[in-house]
Structure formats: structure tokens, C-alpha cells
Coordinates of C-alpha atoms (C1' of nucleotides) in Angstrom, one line a residue:
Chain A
X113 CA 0.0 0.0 0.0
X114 CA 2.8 2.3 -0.1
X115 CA 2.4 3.5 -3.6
X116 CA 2.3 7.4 -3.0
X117 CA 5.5 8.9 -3.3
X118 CA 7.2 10.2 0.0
X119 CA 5.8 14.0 -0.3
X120 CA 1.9 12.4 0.1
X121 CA 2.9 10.0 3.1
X122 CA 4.3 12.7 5.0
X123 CA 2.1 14.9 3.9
X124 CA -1.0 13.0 5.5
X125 CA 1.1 12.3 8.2
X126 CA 1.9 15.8 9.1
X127 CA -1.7 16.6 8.7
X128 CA -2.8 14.4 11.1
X129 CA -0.7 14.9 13.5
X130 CA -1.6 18.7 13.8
X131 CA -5.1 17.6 13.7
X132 CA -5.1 15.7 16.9
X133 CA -2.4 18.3 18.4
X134 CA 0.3 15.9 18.5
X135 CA 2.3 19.0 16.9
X136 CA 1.0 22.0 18.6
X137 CA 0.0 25.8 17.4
X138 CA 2.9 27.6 17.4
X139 CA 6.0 24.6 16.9
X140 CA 8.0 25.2 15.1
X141 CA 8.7 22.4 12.5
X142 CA 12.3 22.4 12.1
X143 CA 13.0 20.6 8.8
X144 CA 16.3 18.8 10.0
X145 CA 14.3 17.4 12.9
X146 CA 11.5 16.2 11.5
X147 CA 13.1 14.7 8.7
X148 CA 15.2 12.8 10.3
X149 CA 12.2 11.5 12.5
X150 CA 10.3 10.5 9.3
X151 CA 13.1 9.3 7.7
X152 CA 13.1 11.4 4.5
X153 CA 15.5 14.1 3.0
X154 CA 14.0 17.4 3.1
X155 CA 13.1 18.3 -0.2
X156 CA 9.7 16.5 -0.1
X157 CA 9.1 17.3 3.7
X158 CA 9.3 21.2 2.7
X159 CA 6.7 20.1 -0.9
X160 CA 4.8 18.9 1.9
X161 CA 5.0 21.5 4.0
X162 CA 4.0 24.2 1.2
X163 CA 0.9 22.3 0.7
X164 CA 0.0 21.9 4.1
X165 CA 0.7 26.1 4.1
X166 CA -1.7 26.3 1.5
X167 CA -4.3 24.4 3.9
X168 CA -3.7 26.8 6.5
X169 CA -2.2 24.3 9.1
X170 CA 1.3 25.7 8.7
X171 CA 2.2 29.3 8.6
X172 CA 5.8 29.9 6.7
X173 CA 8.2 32.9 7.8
X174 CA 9.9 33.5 5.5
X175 CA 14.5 32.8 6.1
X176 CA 12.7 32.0 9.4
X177 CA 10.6 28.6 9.4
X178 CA 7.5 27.1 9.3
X179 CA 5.2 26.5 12.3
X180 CA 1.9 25.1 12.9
X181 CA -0.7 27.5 13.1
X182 CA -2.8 28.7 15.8
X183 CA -6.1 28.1 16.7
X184 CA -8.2 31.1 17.4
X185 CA -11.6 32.1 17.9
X186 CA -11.3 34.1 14.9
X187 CA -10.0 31.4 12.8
X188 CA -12.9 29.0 13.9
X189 CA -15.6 31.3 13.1
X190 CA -14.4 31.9 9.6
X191 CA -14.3 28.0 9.6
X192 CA -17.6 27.7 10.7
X193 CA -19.0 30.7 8.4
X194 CA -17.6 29.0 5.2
X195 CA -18.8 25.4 6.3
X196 CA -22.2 26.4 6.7
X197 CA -22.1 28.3 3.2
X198 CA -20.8 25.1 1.7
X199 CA -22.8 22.6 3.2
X200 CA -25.9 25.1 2.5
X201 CA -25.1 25.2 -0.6
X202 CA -24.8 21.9 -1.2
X203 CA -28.1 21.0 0.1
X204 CA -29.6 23.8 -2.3
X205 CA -28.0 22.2 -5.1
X206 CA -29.9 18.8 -3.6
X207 CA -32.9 20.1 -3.6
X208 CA -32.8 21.7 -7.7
X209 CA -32.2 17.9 -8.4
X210 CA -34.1 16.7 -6.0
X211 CA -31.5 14.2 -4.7
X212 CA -33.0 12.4 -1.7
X213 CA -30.8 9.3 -1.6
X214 CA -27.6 9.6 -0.3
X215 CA -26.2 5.9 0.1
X216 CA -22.4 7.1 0.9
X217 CA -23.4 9.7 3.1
X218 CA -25.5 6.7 4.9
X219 CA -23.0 4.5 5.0
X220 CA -20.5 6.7 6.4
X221 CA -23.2 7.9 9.4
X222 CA -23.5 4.1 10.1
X223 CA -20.1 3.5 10.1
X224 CA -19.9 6.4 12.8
X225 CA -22.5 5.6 14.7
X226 CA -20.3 2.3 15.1
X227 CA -17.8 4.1 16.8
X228 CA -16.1 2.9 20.6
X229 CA -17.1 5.3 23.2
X230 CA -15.1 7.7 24.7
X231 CA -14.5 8.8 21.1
X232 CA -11.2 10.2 22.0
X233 CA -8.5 7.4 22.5
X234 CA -5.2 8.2 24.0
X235 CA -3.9 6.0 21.4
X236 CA -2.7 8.0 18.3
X237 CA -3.6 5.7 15.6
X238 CA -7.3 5.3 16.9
X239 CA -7.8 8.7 17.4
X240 CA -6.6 9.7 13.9
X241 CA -9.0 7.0 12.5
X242 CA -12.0 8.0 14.6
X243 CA -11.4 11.9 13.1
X244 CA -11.5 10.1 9.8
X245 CA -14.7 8.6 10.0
X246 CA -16.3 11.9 11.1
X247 CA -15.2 13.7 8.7
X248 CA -16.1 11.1 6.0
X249 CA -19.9 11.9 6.6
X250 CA -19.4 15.5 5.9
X251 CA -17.1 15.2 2.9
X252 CA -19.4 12.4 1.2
X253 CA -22.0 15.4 1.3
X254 CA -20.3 17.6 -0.5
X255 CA -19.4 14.8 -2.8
X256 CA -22.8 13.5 -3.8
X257 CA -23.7 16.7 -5.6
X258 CA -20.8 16.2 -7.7
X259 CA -19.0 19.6 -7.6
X260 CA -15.5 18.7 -7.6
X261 CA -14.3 21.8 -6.7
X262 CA -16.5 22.1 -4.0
X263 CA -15.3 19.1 -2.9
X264 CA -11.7 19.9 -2.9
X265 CA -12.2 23.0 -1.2
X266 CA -14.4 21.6 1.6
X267 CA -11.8 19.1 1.8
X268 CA -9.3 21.7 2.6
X269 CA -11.2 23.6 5.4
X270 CA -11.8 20.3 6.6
X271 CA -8.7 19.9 7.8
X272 CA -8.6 22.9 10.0
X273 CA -12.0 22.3 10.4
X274 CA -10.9 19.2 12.0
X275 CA -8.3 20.3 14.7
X276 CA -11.7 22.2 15.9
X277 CA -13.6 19.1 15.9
X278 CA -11.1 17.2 18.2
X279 CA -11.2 19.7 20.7
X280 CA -15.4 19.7 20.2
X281 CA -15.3 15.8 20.6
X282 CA -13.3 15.6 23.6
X283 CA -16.4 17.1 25.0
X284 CA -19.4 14.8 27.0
X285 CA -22.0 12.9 25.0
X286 CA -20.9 15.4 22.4
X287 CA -20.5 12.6 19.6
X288 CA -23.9 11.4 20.3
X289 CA -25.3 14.9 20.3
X290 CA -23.4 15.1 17.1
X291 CA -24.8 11.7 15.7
X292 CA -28.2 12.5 16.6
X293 CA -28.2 15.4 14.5
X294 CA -26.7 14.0 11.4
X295 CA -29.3 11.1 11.5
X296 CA -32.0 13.8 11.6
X297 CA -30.5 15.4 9.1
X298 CA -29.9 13.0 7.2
X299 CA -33.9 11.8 7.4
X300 CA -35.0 15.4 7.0
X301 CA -33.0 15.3 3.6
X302 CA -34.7 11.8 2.7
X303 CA -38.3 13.3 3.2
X304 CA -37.3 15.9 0.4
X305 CA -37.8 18.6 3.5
X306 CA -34.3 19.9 1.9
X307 CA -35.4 23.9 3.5
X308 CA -35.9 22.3 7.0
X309 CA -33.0 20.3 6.8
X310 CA -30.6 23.1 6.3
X311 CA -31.8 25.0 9.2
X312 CA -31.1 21.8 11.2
X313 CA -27.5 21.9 9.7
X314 CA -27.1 26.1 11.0
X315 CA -28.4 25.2 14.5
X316 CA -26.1 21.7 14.6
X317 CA -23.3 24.0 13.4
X318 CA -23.9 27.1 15.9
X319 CA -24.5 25.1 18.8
X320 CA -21.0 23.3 18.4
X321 CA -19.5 26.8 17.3
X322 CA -21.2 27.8 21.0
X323 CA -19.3 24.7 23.0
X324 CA -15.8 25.0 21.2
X325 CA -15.6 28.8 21.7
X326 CA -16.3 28.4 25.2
X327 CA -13.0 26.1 25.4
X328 CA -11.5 28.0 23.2
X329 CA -11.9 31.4 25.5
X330 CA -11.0 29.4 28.7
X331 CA -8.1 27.4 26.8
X332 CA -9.6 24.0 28.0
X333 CA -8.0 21.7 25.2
X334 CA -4.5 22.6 23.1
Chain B
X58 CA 11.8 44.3 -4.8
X59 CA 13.2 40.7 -5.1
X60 CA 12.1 40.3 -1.8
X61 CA 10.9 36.9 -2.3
X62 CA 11.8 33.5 -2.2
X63 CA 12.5 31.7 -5.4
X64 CA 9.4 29.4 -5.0
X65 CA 7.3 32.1 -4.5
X66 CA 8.5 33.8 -7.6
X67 CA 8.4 31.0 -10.2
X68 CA 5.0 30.1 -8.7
X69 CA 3.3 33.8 -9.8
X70 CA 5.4 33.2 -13.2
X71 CA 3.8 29.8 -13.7
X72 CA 0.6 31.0 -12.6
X73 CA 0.2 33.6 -14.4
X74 CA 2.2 31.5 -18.1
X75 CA -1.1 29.6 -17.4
X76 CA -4.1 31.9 -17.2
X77 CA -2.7 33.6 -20.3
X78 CA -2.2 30.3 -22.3
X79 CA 1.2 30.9 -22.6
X80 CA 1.3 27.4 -21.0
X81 CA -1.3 25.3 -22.6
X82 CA -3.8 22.9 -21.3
X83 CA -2.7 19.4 -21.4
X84 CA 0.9 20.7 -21.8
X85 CA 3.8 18.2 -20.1
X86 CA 5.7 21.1 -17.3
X87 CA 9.4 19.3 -18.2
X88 CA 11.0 20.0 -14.5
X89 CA 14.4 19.8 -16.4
X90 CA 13.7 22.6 -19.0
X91 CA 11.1 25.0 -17.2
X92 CA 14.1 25.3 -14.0
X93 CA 16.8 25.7 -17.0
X94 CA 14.2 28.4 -18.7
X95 CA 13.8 30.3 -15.6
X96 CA 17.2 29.9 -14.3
X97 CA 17.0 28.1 -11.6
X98 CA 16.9 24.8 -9.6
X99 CA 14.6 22.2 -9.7
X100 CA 13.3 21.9 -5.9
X101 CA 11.9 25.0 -6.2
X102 CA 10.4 24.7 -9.2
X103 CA 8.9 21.3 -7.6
X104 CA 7.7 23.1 -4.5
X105 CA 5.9 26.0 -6.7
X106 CA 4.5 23.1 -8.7
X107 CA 2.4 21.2 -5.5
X108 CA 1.3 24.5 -4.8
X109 CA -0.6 24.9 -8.1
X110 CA -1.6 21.4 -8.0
X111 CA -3.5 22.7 -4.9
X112 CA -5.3 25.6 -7.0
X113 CA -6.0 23.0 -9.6
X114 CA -3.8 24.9 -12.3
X115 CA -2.0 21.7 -12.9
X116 CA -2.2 18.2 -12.7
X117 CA 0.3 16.0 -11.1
X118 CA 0.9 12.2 -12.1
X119 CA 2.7 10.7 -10.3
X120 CA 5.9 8.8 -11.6
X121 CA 4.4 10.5 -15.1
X122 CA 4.6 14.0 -14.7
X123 CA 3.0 17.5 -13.9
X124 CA 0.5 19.1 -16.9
X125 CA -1.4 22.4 -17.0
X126 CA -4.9 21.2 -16.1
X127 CA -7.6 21.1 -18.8
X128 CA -10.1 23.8 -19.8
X129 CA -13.4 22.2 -19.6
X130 CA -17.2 23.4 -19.6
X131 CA -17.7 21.1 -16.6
X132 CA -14.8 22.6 -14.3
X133 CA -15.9 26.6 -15.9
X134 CA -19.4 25.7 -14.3
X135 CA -18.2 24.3 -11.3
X136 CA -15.9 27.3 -10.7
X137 CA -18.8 29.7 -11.3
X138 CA -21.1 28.2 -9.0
X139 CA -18.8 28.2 -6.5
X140 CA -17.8 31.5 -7.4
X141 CA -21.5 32.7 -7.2
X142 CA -21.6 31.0 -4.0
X143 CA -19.3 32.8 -2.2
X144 CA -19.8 36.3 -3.5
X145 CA -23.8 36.1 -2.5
X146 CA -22.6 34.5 0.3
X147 CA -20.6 38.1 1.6
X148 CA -22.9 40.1 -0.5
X149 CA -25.1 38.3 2.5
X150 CA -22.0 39.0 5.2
X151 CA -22.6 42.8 4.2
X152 CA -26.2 43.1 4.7
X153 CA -25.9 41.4 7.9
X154 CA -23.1 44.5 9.1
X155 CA -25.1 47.5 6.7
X156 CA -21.8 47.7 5.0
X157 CA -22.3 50.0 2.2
X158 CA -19.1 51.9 2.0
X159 CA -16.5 49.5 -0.3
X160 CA -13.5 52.4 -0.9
X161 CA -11.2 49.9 -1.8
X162 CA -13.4 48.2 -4.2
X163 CA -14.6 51.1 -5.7
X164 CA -11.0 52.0 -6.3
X165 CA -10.2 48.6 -8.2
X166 CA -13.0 49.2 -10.5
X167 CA -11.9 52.3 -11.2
X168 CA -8.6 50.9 -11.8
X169 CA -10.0 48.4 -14.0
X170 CA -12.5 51.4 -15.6
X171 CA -9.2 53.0 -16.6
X172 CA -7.7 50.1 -18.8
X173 CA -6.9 50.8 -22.5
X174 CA -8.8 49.3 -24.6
X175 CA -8.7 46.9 -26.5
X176 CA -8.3 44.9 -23.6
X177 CA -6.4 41.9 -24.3
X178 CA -3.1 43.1 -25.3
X179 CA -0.7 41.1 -28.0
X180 CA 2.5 41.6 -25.5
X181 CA 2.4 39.0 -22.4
X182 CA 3.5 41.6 -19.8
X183 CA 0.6 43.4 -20.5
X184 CA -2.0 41.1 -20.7
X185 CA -0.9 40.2 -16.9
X186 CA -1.1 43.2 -15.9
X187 CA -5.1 43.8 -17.0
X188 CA -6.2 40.7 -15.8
X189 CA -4.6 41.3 -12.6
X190 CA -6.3 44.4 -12.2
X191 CA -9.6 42.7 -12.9
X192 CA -9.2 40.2 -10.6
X193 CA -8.8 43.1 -8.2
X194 CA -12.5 43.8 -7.7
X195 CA -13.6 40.8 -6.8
X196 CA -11.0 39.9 -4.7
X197 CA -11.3 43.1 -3.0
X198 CA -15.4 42.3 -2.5
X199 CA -14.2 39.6 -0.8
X200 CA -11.8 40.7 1.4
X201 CA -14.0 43.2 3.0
X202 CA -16.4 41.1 4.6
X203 CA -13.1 40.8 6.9
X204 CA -13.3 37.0 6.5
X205 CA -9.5 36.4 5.7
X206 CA -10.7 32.3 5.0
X207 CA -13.2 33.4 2.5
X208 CA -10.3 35.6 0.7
X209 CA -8.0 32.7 0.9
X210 CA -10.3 30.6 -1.3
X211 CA -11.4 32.9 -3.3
X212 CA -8.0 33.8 -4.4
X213 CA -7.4 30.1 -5.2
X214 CA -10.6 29.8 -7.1
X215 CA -9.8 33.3 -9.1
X216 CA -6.6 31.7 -10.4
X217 CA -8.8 29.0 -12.4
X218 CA -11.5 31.6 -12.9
X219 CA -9.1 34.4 -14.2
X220 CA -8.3 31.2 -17.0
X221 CA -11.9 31.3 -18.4
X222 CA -12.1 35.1 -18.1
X223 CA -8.8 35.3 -20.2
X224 CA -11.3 33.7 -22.8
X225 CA -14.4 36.0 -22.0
X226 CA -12.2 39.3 -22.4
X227 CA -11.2 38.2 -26.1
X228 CA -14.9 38.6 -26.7
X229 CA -15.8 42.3 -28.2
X230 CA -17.0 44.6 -25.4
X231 CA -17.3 42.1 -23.1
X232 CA -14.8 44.4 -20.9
X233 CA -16.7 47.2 -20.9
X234 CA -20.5 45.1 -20.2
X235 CA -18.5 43.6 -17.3
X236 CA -17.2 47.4 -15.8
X237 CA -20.9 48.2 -16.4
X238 CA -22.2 45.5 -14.6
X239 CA -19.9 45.8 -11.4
X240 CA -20.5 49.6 -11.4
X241 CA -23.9 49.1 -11.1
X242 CA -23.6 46.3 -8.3
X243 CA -21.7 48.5 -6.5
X244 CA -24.3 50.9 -6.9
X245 CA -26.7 48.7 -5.4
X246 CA -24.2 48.2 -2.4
X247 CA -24.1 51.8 -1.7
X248 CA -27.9 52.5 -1.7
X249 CA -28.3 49.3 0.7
X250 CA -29.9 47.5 -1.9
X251 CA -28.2 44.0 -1.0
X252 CA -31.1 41.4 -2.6
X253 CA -31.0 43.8 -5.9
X254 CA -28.0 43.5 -6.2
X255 CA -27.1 39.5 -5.6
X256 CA -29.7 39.5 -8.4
X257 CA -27.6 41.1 -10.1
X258 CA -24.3 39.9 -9.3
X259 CA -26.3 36.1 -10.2
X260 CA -27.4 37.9 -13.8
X261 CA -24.0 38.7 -14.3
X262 CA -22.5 35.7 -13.6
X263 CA -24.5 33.6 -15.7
X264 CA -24.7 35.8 -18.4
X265 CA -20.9 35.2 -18.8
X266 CA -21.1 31.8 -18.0
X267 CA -23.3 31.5 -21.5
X268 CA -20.8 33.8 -23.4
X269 CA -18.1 31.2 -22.3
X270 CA -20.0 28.3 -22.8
X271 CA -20.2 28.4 -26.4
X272 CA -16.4 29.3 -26.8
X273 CA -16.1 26.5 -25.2
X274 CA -17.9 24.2 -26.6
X275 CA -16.9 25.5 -30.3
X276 CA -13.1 25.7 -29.0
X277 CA -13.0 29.1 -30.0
X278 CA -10.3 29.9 -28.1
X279 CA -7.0 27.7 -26.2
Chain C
dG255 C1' 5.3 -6.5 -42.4
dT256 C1' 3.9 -6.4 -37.7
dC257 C1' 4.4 -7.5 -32.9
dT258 C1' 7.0 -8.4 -28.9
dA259 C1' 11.0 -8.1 -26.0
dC260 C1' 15.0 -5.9 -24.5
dA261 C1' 18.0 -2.0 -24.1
dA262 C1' 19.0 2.8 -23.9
dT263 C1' 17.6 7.2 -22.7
dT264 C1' 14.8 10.5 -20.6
dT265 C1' 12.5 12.1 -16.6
dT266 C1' 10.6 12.0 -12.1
dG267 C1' 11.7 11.2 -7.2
dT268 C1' 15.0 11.5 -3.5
dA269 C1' 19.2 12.4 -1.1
dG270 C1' 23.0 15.0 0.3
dA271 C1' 26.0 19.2 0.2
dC272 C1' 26.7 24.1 0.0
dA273 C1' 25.5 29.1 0.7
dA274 C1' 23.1 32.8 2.8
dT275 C1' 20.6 34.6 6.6
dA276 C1' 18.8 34.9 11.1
dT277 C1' 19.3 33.8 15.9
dA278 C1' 22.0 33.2 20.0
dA279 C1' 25.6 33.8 23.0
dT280 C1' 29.5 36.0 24.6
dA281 C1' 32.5 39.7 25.2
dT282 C1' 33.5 44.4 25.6
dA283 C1' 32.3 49.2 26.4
dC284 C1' 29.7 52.5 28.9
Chain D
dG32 C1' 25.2 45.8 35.8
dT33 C1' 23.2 46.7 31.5
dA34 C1' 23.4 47.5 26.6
dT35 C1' 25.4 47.0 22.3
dA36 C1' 28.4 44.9 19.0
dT37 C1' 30.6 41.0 17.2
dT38 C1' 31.2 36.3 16.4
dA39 C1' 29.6 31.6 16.4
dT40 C1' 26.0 28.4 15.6
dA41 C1' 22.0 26.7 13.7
dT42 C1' 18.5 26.7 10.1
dT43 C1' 16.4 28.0 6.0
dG44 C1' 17.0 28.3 0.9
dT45 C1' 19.1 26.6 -3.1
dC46 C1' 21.9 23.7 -6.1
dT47 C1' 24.1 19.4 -7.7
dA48 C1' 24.1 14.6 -8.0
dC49 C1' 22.2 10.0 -7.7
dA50 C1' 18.5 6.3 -7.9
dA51 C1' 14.4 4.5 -9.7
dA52 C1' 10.9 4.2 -12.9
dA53 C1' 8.7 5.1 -17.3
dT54 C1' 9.0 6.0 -22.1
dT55 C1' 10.9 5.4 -26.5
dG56 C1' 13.6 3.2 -30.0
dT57 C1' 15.6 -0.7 -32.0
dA58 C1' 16.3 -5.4 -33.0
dG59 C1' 14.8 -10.0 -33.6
dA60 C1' 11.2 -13.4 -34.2
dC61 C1' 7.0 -14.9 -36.1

DNA sequence: GTCTACAATTTTGTAGACAATATAATATAC
DNA sequence: GTATATTATATTGTCTACAAAATTGTAGAC
């Protein structure tokens, strides 16, 4: 399975290890280090690194260094904002083609839903695939109106979107709460009730913009 | 004023070889001879190339090679949806603060108002230079809803955009319609008519989404 | 005459080395 | 004792060189 070339591999690797805050905001990712840790020369750590810049999970300075970004309350707003106007979008689009069936999107709630509780592991690997799987649900949305660059972007903002998310999930019941609301979603969608099921999408999306700012204010997580 | 890094100059270079078909869809981006053309080394180049790939200006395959990405009607739609998207979207993001007063956008239009005509210009340099300009505006609509993610995107998206337009401003007077048409949006803005004018921004847009359209279907142009 | 297999060449992918700049640490002057 | 300047170190930025893979061309067999 190791196809990719080395920039991808690292690349992901990188990526998820900012997402669960295994590389803090603010390190700074010193390309002799790291490369030596991954095993790799540098010239594909720093292709990798420009990609992940162009994510927004790495911040370059330049003749001074790259280091992983920071989460504010400002930056997770502006996440949020452009989530909702993507995934409102989306379901707008669903509705002028009246798509009601949405067998990935399903599949990928069920597979959630399937999920160990506490969510959070203190194991790295099983946290980085329980992120996966939440994110899947989301990104299969996007997906099943087949905009490919709406994809790609929501993909993107996913990632940062992400880092929020783990901080969101670390709270109580908060994957159930988040569960619940993708199922009714999800049947609100099936009924054709696409208008009712957006405004279930804004209030899903404000009320965890309400709980991670609180943690974000009082610096609970990262 | 050479500032920057190499990367980040060979990147605007490449970017902007592309939008003005210096660099052709489909066409093979030889690492050996573009470093040698532009004078410098390859891991540069390669790092400026993965960040294109990530604006979907080229295509990379892998163990093949990197090619400037394809012109299609289905990725010109695509981008204007999601183009139309996010400009309602802030046209929305003003309403919501009663921001009427857009100084800086008014000044890129009249910028833009002030380009010779016609438009598209024989000599390279020049051609940049107006369609940079043009790309101004919007950019600048975007930018002062204060969202710095919605910029961000946007930007990326007007790179592939900016490719289309290149095509649209070879069409007689279709310069001018456009000046007209943002003039009066802005108008709009500025009486705090906000629905008037998404209408009218959503006119625009599909109006030259259909003057595209059949260059791009009859392969008029590229 | 065409198809296949092998070899040569081109090109991507990766590594390692060098140069330039920024940071730090130390020494000297005030 | 503090501040500044200078030197030393470490790190980014860039280039050159090597390895691996893919493509192309040629030769041989059917």
C-alpha cells in the first residue's frame, strides 16, 4: 500500500498529527528534525510543508521557518461561516435535483454511529481514525452533488475544520449529540424537507460553534 | 523588490504563463527545462509546482509527470457556482453588518475602468497586468467582509477563474458590459440595496457563464 | 510487415551538500 | 550591571548529484 511517493505520506502524516495536536500551534517544524524522525530528506518534507501552508495548518516565515498555526476564535468562526455556506449550498443544489438518496453519506453515518465510546482514544492511531470517520460523513455530502471543486475546497477547510472538531469531541455525549443530528438530518433530507433540513444543519453548526468557543476562550484543550 | 523567495516567484510566473495560455492545457511542465528556462533549480520549481496542483492549475501524475490542467465546460461551471456562491454569500456578510461603504473596491474598479482598450493586449506583460487588475475587484469584495478564509479561497478559485475570463475578455465589449455591470452592483451596495443586487451579481455571472459556454464548446479559443 | 521483448535514454523522485541569513551567545564598552 | 556589537551556531533556501521508474527506440522473431 505504499504506492504514494514520499511527499503524500508525509504529507497526511503531518496533517494528522496537527489535527489531533500531537504537533502543537505555534511549533515550530524544524526541517532537519522532522526529517530525520520521518526518515526522509527534506526536499519533499518542505513540498509537503508548502501544501500543508496552502491548507492553512502551517504558517511559513519567511529565512525564518515554518510552524503550525494557531487556533483562534477568529479562525474557527471563519471556519464555521464557510462550512455552513458550503454545506448550505450543497443542500440547495440537492434540492434543484431533487436528490434524496444519499447511500455514501448513509454508509459513512452508520459506520460512525459504530464508533467505541469515549471517542477520544489516548492512542494515536485510533484517534486519527475516529477523526477520519467523522469527517467522512461531511465530505461524502459535499461529494454527492458532484462539484468537484467544492469538494476539494471543503476538503481543505476540513482539515482545519478538523483540529476544531477534536477539541469539540473531547467534550461529553458530544459525539452522540453530534450523531443524533446527522441522522435527523440525514432523514429530513430523505423526506425531500431539503429547507428544514438546512436550518437543522445552521443550528447543529452554531450550537458546536457555541461549545468549542467556550474552550477556546477558557483554553480547556491545546 | 526581489524580496521573495524563489518558489514564490516562479509560482506567480507559472501561474500567471497559465491563465494567459502561454502554457497550454494538457501541456507536459518538463522540471528539467522550465528550472533551466527560468534559471534556476529544480526543488523550487517542484515546491511552486504542489502549490498549483492545490489551485487545480495543474495536474500531477505521479511517476508520469505535472501538466497544466484542462479547460473544460464542466470545471468553468463548477468554478462559477462556487464563485457565485461565495460572493452572494458576503454580499449576504454585508447586509448582515449594513456595510455600504466598499472604498477599496470602488478604487479597483476604477482601476479596471481606466484600462486601455482593447483589452487583451498582443504583449504577455501586459495582458498580466489587466487581468490582474480585474481580478482586483472581486478579490477586494471579498476581502471586506473581513473573512481572511473566504479571501483565501477565493483567491485560489480566481486563479482558475481568471483562465476562463482570459477567454471571455477576447470577446468584443465584453470588458466594458463587465465594468458596467460591477459599477452598477456596486451601486446597489451603496444605496443598501443588498437582494438587488445578488440579483444582479447572479445575472452577471450567468450571463458570462453563456458567453463562455459556447467558446467553449466551439473551442473558440485555447 | 507487424508484434514483442530488450536495451538505452529521458525524466521523475530523492538524497546530500553548500550558501546565505537569522538567531544566540559571549565579550566588551559604557 | 546593562546595553550593544561582534562572532559563532543553527536553520532555511538553493543547487548538484544520484536512484528508480517510465518511455521510447531498436532489434529480432513470427
Amino acid at each position: 500500500m505504499d504506492t504514494l511517493n514520499t511527499t503524500s505520506r508525509v504529507l497526511e502524516t503531518l496533517r494528522e498529527k496537527i489535527i489531533i495536536s500531537h504537533l502543537k500551534p505555534g511549533y515550530k517544524l524544524n526541517e532537519i528534525d522532522i526529517s530525520e524522525d520521518l526518515g526522509i530528506s527534506r526536499p519533499p518534507l518542505r513540498e509537503a510543508l508548502r501544501i500543508l501552508e496552502k491548507d492553512n495548518m502551517v504558517v511559513n516565515v519567511p529565512r525564518k521557518g515554518t510552524y503550525v498555526s494557531e487556533l483562534s476564535l477568529k479562525d474557527f468562526i471563519e471556519v464555521s461561516q464557510t462550512r455552513e455556506m458550503i454545506e448550505c449550498y450543497c443542500v440547495d443544489l440537492l434540492k434543484a435535483s431533487n436528490i434524496r438518496n444519499l447511500p455514501e453519506v448513509e454508509s459513512a453515518l452508520r459506520k460512525a454511529s459504530e464508533l467505541p465510546s469515549p471517542f477520544i482514544s489516548s492512542d494515536e492511531a485510533e484517534s486519527i481514525r475516529h477523526i477520519r470517520v467523522m469527517r467522512d460523513f461531511h465530505v461524502r455530502l459535499v461529494e454527492s452533488t458532484g462539484n468537484s471543486l467544492l469538494s476539494r475546497i471543503y476538503s481543505s477547510i476540513g482539515y482545519t475544520l478538523a483540529r476544531y472538531q477534536y477539541i469539540y469531541f473531547h467534550i461529553d455525549d458530544a459525539v452522540r449529540q453530534s450523531l443524533d443530528d446527522h441522522a435527523k438530518f440525514l432523514e429530513l433530507i430523505r423526506e425531500g424537507s431539503f429547507d428544514k433540513a438546512k436550518e437543522e444543519l445552521r443550528k447543529h453548526i452554531n450550537y458546536t460553534v457555541e461549545l468549542v468557543k467556550n474552550r477556546i476562550i477558557h483554553r480547556a484543550v491545546f
